[in-house]
mmCIF file with all atom_site columns, C-alpha atoms in Angstrom:
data_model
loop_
_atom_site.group_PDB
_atom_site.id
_atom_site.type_symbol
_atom_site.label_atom_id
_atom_site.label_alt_id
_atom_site.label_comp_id
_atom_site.label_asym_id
_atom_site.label_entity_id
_atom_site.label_seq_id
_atom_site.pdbx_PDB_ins_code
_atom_site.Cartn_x
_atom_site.Cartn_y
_atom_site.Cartn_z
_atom_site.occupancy
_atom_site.B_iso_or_equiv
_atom_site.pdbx_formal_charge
_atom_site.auth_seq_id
_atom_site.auth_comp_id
_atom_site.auth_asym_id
_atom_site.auth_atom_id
_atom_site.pdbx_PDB_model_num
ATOM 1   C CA . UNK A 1 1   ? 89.696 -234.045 112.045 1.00 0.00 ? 1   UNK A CA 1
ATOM 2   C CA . UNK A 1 2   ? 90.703 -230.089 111.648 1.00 0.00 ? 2   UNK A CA 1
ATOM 3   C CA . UNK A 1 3   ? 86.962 -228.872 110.761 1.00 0.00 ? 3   UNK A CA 1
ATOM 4   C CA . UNK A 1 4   ? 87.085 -226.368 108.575 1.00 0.00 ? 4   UNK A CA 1
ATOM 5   C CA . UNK A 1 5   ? 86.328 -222.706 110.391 1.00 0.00 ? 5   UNK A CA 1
ATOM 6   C CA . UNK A 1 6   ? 83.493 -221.670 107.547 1.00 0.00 ? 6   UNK A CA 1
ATOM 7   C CA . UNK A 1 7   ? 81.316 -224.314 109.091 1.00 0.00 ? 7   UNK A CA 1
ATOM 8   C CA . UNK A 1 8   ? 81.035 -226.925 106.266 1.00 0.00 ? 8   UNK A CA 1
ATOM 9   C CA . UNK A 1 9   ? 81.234 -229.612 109.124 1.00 0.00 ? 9   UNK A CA 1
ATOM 10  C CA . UNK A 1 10  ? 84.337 -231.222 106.855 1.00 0.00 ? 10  UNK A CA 1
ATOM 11  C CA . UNK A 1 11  ? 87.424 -230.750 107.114 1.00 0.00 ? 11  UNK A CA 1
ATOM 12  C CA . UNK A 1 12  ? 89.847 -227.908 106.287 1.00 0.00 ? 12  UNK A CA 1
ATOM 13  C CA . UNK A 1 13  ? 91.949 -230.185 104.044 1.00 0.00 ? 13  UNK A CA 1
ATOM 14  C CA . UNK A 1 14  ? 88.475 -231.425 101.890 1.00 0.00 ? 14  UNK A CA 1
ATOM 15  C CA . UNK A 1 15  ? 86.646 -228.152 101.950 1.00 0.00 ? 15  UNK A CA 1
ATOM 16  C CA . UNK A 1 16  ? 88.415 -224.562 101.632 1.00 0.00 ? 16  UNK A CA 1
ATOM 17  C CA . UNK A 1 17  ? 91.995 -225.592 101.950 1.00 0.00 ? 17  UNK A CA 1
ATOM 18  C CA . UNK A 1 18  ? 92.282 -226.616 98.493  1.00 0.00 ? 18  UNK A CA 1
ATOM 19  C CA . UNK A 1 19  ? 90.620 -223.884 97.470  1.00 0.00 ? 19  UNK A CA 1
ATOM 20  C CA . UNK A 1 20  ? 92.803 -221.251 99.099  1.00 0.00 ? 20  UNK A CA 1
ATOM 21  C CA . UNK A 1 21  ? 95.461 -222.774 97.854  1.00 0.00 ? 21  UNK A CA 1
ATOM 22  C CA . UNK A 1 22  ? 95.025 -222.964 94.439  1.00 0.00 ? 22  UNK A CA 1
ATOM 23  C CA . UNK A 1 23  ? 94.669 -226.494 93.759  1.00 0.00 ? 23  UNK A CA 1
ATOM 24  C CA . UNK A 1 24  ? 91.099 -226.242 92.644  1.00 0.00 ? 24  UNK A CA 1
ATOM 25  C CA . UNK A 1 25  ? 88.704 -223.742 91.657  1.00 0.00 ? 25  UNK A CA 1
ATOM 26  C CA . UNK A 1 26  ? 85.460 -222.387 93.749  1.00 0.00 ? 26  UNK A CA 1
ATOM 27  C CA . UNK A 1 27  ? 82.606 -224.576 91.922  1.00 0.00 ? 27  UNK A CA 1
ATOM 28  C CA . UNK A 1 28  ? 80.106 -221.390 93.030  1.00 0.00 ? 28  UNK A CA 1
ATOM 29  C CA . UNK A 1 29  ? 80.460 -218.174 95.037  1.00 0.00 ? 29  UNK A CA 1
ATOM 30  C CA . UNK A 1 30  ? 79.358 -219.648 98.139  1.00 0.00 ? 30  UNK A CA 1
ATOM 31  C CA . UNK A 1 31  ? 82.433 -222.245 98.384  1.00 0.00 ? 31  UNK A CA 1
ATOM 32  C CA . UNK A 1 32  ? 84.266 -218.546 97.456  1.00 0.00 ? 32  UNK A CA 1
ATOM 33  C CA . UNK A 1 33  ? 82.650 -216.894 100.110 1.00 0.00 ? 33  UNK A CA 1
ATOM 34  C CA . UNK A 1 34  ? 83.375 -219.852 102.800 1.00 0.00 ? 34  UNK A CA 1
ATOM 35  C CA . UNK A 1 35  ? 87.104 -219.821 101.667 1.00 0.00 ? 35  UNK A CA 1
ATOM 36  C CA . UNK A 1 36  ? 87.547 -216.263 101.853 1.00 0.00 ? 36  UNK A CA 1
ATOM 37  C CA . UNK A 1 37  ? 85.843 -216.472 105.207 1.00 0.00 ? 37  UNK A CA 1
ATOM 38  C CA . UNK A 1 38  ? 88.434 -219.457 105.957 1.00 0.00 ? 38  UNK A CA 1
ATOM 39  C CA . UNK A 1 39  ? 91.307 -216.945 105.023 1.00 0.00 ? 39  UNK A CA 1
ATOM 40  C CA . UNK A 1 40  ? 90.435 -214.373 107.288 1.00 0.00 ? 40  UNK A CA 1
ATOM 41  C CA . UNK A 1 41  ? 90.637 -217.349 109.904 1.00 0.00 ? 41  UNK A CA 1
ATOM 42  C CA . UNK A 1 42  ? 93.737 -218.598 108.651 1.00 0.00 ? 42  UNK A CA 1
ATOM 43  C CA . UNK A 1 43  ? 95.172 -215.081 107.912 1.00 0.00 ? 43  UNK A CA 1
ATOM 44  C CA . UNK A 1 44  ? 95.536 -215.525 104.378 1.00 0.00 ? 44  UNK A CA 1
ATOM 45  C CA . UNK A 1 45  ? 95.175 -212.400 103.307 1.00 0.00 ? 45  UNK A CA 1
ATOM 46  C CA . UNK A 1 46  ? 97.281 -213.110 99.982  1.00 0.00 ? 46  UNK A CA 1
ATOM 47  C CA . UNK A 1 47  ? 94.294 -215.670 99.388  1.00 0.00 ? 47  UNK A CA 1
ATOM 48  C CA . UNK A 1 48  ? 91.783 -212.678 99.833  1.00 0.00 ? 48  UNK A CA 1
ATOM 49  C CA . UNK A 1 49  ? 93.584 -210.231 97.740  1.00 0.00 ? 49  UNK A CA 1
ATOM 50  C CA . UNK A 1 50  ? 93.785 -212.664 94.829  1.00 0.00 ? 50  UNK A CA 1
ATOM 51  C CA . UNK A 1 51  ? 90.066 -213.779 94.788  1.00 0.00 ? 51  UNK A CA 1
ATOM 52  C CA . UNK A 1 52  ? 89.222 -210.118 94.726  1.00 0.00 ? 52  UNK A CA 1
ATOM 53  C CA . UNK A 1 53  ? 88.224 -209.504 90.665  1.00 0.00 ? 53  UNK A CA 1
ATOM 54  C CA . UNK A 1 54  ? 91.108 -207.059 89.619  1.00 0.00 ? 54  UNK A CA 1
ATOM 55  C CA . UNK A 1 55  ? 88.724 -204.810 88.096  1.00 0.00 ? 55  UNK A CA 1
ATOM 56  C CA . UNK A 1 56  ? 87.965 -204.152 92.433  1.00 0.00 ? 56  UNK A CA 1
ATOM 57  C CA . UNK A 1 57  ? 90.451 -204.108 94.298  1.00 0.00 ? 57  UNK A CA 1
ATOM 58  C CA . UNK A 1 58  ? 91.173 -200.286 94.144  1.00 0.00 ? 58  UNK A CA 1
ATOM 59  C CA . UNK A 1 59  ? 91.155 -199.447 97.754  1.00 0.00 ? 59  UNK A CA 1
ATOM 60  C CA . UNK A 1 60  ? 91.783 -202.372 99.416  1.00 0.00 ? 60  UNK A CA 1
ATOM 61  C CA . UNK A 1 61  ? 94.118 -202.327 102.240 1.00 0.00 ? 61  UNK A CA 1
ATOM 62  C CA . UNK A 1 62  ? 96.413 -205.080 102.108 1.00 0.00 ? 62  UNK A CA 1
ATOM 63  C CA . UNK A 1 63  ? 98.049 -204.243 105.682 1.00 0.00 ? 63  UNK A CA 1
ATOM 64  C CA . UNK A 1 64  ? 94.764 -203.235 107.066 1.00 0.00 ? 64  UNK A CA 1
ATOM 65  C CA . UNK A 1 65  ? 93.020 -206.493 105.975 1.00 0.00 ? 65  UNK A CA 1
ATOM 66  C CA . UNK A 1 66  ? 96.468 -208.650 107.797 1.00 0.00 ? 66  UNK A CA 1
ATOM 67  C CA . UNK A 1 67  ? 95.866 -206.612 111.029 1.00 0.00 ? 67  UNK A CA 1
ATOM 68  C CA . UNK A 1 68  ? 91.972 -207.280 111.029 1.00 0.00 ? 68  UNK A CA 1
ATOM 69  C CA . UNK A 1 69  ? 92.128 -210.987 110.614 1.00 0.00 ? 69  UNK A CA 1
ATOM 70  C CA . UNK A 1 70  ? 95.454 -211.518 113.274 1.00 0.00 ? 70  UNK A CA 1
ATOM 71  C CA . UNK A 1 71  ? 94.025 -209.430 115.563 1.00 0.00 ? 71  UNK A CA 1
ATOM 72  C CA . UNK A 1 72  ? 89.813 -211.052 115.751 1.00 0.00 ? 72  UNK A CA 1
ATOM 73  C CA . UNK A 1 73  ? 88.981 -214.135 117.093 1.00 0.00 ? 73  UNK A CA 1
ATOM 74  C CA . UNK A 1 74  ? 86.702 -215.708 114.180 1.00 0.00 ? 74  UNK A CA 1
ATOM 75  C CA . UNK A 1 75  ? 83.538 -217.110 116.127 1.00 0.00 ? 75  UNK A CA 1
ATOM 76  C CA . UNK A 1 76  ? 81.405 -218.386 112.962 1.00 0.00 ? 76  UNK A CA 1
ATOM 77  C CA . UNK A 1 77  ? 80.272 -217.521 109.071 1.00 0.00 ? 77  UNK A CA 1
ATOM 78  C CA . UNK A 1 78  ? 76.014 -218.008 108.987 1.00 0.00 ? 78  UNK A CA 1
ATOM 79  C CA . UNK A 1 79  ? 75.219 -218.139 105.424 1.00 0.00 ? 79  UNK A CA 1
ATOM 80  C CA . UNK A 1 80  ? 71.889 -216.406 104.915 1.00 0.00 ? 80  UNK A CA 1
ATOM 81  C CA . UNK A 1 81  ? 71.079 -216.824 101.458 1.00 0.00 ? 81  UNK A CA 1
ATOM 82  C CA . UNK A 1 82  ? 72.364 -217.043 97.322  1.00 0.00 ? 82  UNK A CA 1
ATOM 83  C CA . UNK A 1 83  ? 71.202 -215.779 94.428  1.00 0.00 ? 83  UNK A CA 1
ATOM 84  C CA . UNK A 1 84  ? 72.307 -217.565 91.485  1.00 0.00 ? 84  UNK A CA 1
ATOM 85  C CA . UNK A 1 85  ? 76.387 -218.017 91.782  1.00 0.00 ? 85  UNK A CA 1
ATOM 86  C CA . UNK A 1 86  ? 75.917 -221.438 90.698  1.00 0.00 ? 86  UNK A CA 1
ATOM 87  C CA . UNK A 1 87  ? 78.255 -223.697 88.470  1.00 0.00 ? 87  UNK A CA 1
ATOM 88  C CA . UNK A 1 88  ? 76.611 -222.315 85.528  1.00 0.00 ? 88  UNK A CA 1
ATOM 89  C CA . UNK A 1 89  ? 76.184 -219.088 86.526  1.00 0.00 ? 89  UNK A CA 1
ATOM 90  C CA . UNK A 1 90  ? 78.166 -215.817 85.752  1.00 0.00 ? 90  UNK A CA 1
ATOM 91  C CA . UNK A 1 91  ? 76.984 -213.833 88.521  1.00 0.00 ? 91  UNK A CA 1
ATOM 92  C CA . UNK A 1 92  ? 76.025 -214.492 92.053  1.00 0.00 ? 92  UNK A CA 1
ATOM 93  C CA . UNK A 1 93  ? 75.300 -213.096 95.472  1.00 0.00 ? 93  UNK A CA 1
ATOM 94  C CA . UNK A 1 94  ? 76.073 -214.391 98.789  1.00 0.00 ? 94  UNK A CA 1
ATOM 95  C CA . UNK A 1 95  ? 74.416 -212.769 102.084 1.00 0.00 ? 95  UNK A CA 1
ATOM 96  C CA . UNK A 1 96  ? 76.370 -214.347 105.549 1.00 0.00 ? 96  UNK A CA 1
ATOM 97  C CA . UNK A 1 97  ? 76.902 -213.202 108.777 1.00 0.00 ? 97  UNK A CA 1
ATOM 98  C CA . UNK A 1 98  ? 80.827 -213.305 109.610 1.00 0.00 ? 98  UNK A CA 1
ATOM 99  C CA . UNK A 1 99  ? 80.806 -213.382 113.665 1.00 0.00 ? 99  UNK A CA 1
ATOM 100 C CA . UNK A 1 100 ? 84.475 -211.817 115.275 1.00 0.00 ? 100 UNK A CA 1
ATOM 101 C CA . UNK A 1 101 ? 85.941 -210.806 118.196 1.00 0.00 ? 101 UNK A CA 1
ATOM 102 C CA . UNK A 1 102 ? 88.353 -207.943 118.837 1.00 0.00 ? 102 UNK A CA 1
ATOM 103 C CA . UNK A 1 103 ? 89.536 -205.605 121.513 1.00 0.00 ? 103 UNK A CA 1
ATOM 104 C CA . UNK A 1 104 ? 86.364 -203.541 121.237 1.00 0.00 ? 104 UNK A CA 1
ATOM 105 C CA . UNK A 1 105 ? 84.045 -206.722 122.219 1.00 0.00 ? 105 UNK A CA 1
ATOM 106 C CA . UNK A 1 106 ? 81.693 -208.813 119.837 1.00 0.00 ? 106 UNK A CA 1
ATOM 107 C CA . UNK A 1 107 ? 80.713 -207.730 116.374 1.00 0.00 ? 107 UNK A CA 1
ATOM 108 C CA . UNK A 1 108 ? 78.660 -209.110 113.557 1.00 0.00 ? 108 UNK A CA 1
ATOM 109 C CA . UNK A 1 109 ? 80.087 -208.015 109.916 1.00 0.00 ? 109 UNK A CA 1
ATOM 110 C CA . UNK A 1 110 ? 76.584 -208.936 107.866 1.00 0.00 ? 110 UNK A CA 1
ATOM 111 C CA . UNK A 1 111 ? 76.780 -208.242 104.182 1.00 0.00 ? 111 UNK A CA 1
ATOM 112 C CA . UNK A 1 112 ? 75.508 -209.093 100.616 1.00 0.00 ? 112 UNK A CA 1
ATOM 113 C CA . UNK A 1 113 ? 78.711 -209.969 99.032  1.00 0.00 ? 113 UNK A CA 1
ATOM 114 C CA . UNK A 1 114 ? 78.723 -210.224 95.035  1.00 0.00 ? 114 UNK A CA 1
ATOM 115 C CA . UNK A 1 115 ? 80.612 -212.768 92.740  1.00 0.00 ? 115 UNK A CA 1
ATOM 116 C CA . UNK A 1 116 ? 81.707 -212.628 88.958  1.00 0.00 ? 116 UNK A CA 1
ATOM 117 C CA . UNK A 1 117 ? 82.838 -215.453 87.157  1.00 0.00 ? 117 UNK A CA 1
ATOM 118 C CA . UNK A 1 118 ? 85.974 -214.319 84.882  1.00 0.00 ? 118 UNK A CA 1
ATOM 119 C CA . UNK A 1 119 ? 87.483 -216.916 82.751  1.00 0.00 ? 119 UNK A CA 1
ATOM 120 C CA . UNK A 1 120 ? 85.749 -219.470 84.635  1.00 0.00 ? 120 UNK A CA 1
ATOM 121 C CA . UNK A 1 121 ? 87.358 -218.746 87.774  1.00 0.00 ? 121 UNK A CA 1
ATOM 122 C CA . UNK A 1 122 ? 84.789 -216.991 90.819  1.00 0.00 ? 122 UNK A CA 1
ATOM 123 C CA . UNK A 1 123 ? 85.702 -214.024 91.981  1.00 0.00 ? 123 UNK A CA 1
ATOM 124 C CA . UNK A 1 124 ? 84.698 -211.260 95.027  1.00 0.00 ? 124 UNK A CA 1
ATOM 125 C CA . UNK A 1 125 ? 83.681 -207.687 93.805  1.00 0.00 ? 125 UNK A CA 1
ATOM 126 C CA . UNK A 1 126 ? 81.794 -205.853 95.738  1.00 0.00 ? 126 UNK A CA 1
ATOM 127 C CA . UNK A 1 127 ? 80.342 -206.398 99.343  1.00 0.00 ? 127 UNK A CA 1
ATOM 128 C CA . UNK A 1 128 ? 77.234 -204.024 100.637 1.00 0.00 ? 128 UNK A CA 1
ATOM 129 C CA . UNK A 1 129 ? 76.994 -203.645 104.212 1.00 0.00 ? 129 UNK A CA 1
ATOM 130 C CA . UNK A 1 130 ? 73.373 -204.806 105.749 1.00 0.00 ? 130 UNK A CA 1
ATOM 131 C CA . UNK A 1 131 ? 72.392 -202.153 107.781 1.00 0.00 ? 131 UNK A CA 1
ATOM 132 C CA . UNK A 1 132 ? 69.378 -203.296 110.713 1.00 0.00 ? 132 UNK A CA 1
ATOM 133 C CA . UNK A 1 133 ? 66.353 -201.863 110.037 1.00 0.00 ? 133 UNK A CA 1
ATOM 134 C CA . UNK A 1 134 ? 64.621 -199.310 111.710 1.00 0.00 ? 134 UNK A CA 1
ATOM 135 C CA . UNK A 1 135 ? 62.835 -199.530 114.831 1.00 0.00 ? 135 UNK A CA 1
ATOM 136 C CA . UNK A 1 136 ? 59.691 -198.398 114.110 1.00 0.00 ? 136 UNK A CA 1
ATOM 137 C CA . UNK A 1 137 ? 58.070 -195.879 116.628 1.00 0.00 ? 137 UNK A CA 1
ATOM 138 C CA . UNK A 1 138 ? 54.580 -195.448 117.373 1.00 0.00 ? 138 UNK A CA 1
ATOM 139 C CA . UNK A 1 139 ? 53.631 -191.822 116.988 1.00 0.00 ? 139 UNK A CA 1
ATOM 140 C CA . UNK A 1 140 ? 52.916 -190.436 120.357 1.00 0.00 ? 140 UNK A CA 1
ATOM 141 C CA . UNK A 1 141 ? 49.536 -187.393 120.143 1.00 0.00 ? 141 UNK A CA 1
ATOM 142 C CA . UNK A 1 142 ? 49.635 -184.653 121.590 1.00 0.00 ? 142 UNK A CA 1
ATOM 143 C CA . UNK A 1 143 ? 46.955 -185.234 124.081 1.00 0.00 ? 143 UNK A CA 1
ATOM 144 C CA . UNK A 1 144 ? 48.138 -189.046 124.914 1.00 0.00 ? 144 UNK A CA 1
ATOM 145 C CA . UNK A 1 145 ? 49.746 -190.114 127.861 1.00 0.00 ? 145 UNK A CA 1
ATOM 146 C CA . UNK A 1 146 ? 53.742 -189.508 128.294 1.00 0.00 ? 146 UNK A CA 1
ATOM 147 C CA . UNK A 1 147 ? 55.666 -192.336 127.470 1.00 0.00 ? 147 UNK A CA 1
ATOM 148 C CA . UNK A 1 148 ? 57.835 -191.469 130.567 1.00 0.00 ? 148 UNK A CA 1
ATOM 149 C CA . UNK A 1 149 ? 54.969 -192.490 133.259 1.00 0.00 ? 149 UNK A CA 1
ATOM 150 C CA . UNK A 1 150 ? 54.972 -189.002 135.003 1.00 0.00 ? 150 UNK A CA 1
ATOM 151 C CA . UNK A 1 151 ? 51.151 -189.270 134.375 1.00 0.00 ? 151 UNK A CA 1
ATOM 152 C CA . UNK A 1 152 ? 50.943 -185.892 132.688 1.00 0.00 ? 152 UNK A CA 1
ATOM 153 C CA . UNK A 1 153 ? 49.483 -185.292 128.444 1.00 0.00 ? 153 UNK A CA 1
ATOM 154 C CA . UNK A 1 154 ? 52.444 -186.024 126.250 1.00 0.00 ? 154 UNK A CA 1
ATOM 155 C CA . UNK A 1 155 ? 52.294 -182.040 125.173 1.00 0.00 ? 155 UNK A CA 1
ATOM 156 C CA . UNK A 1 156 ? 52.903 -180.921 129.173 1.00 0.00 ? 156 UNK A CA 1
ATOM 157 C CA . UNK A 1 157 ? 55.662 -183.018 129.669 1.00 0.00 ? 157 UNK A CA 1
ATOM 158 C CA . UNK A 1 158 ? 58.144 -184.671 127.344 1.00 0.00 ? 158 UNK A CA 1
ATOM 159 C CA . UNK A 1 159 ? 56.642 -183.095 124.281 1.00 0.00 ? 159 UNK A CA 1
ATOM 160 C CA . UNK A 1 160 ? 57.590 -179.650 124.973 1.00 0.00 ? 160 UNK A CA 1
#
């Protein structure tokens, strides 16, 4: 069995294949998100171009997206989480992990992708980027300890 690459655990041909290639219609914007995931794999970016909404595709780079997808190694899509983009939904949201590897090493693309539903067909258009947060820092005082281990007060030594 050729399993498909968004991680379904079925196969290509029952699962984003048919999809991808038109002969049926994403039921939600998660089976959209796994096929466009599956395109990137498959380096269809035709596939990815054409389940963009129209009204969003300004900007995208047709060329750059072909380059991106020949030249990564696709390691896994995590879905995260949906909000609404079911079969009788209009809107939805997708958050997923897409795992790659390029020249440059091993990257993690994580984003909130959102879905429209336009004549009953889903479609991509718009992805945010999730950012990590923020390592939070204890405040050091003045009069504390350095952080450093020299043994001096935080103001005589690396608070300066």
């Amino acid at each position: 069995m050729n399993t498909c690459p968004c991680g379904s655990g079925t196969a290509y041909e029952d699962c984003c294949q048919p999809i991808i290639s038109g002969a049926r219609p994403a039921q939600t914007a998660e089976e959209l998100m796994r096929a466009r995931y599956s395109a990137h794999v498959k380096v269809d970016v035709d596939f990815i171009l054409t389940s963009t909404h129209p009204d969003h595709r300004k900007g995208y780079d047709h060329q750059g997206t072909r380059e991106w997808a020949e030249k990564s190694e696709w390691l896994g899509l995590e879905i995260l989480g949906t909000q609404q983009g079911g079969a009788q939904d209009e809107t939805g949201q997708v958050e997923f992990i897409a795992h790659y590897r390029d020249g440059e090493g091993s990257h993690d693309h994580h984003e909130n992708a959102l879905f429209q539903r336009k004549n009953g067909v889903w479609l991509f258009t718009d992805g945010v980027r999730v950012r990590p947060k923020p390592l939070i820092v204890e405040k050091i005082g003045r009069n504390d300890p350095c952080r450093c281990g020299s043994g001096q007060k935080y103001k005589k030594c690396c608070g300066k």
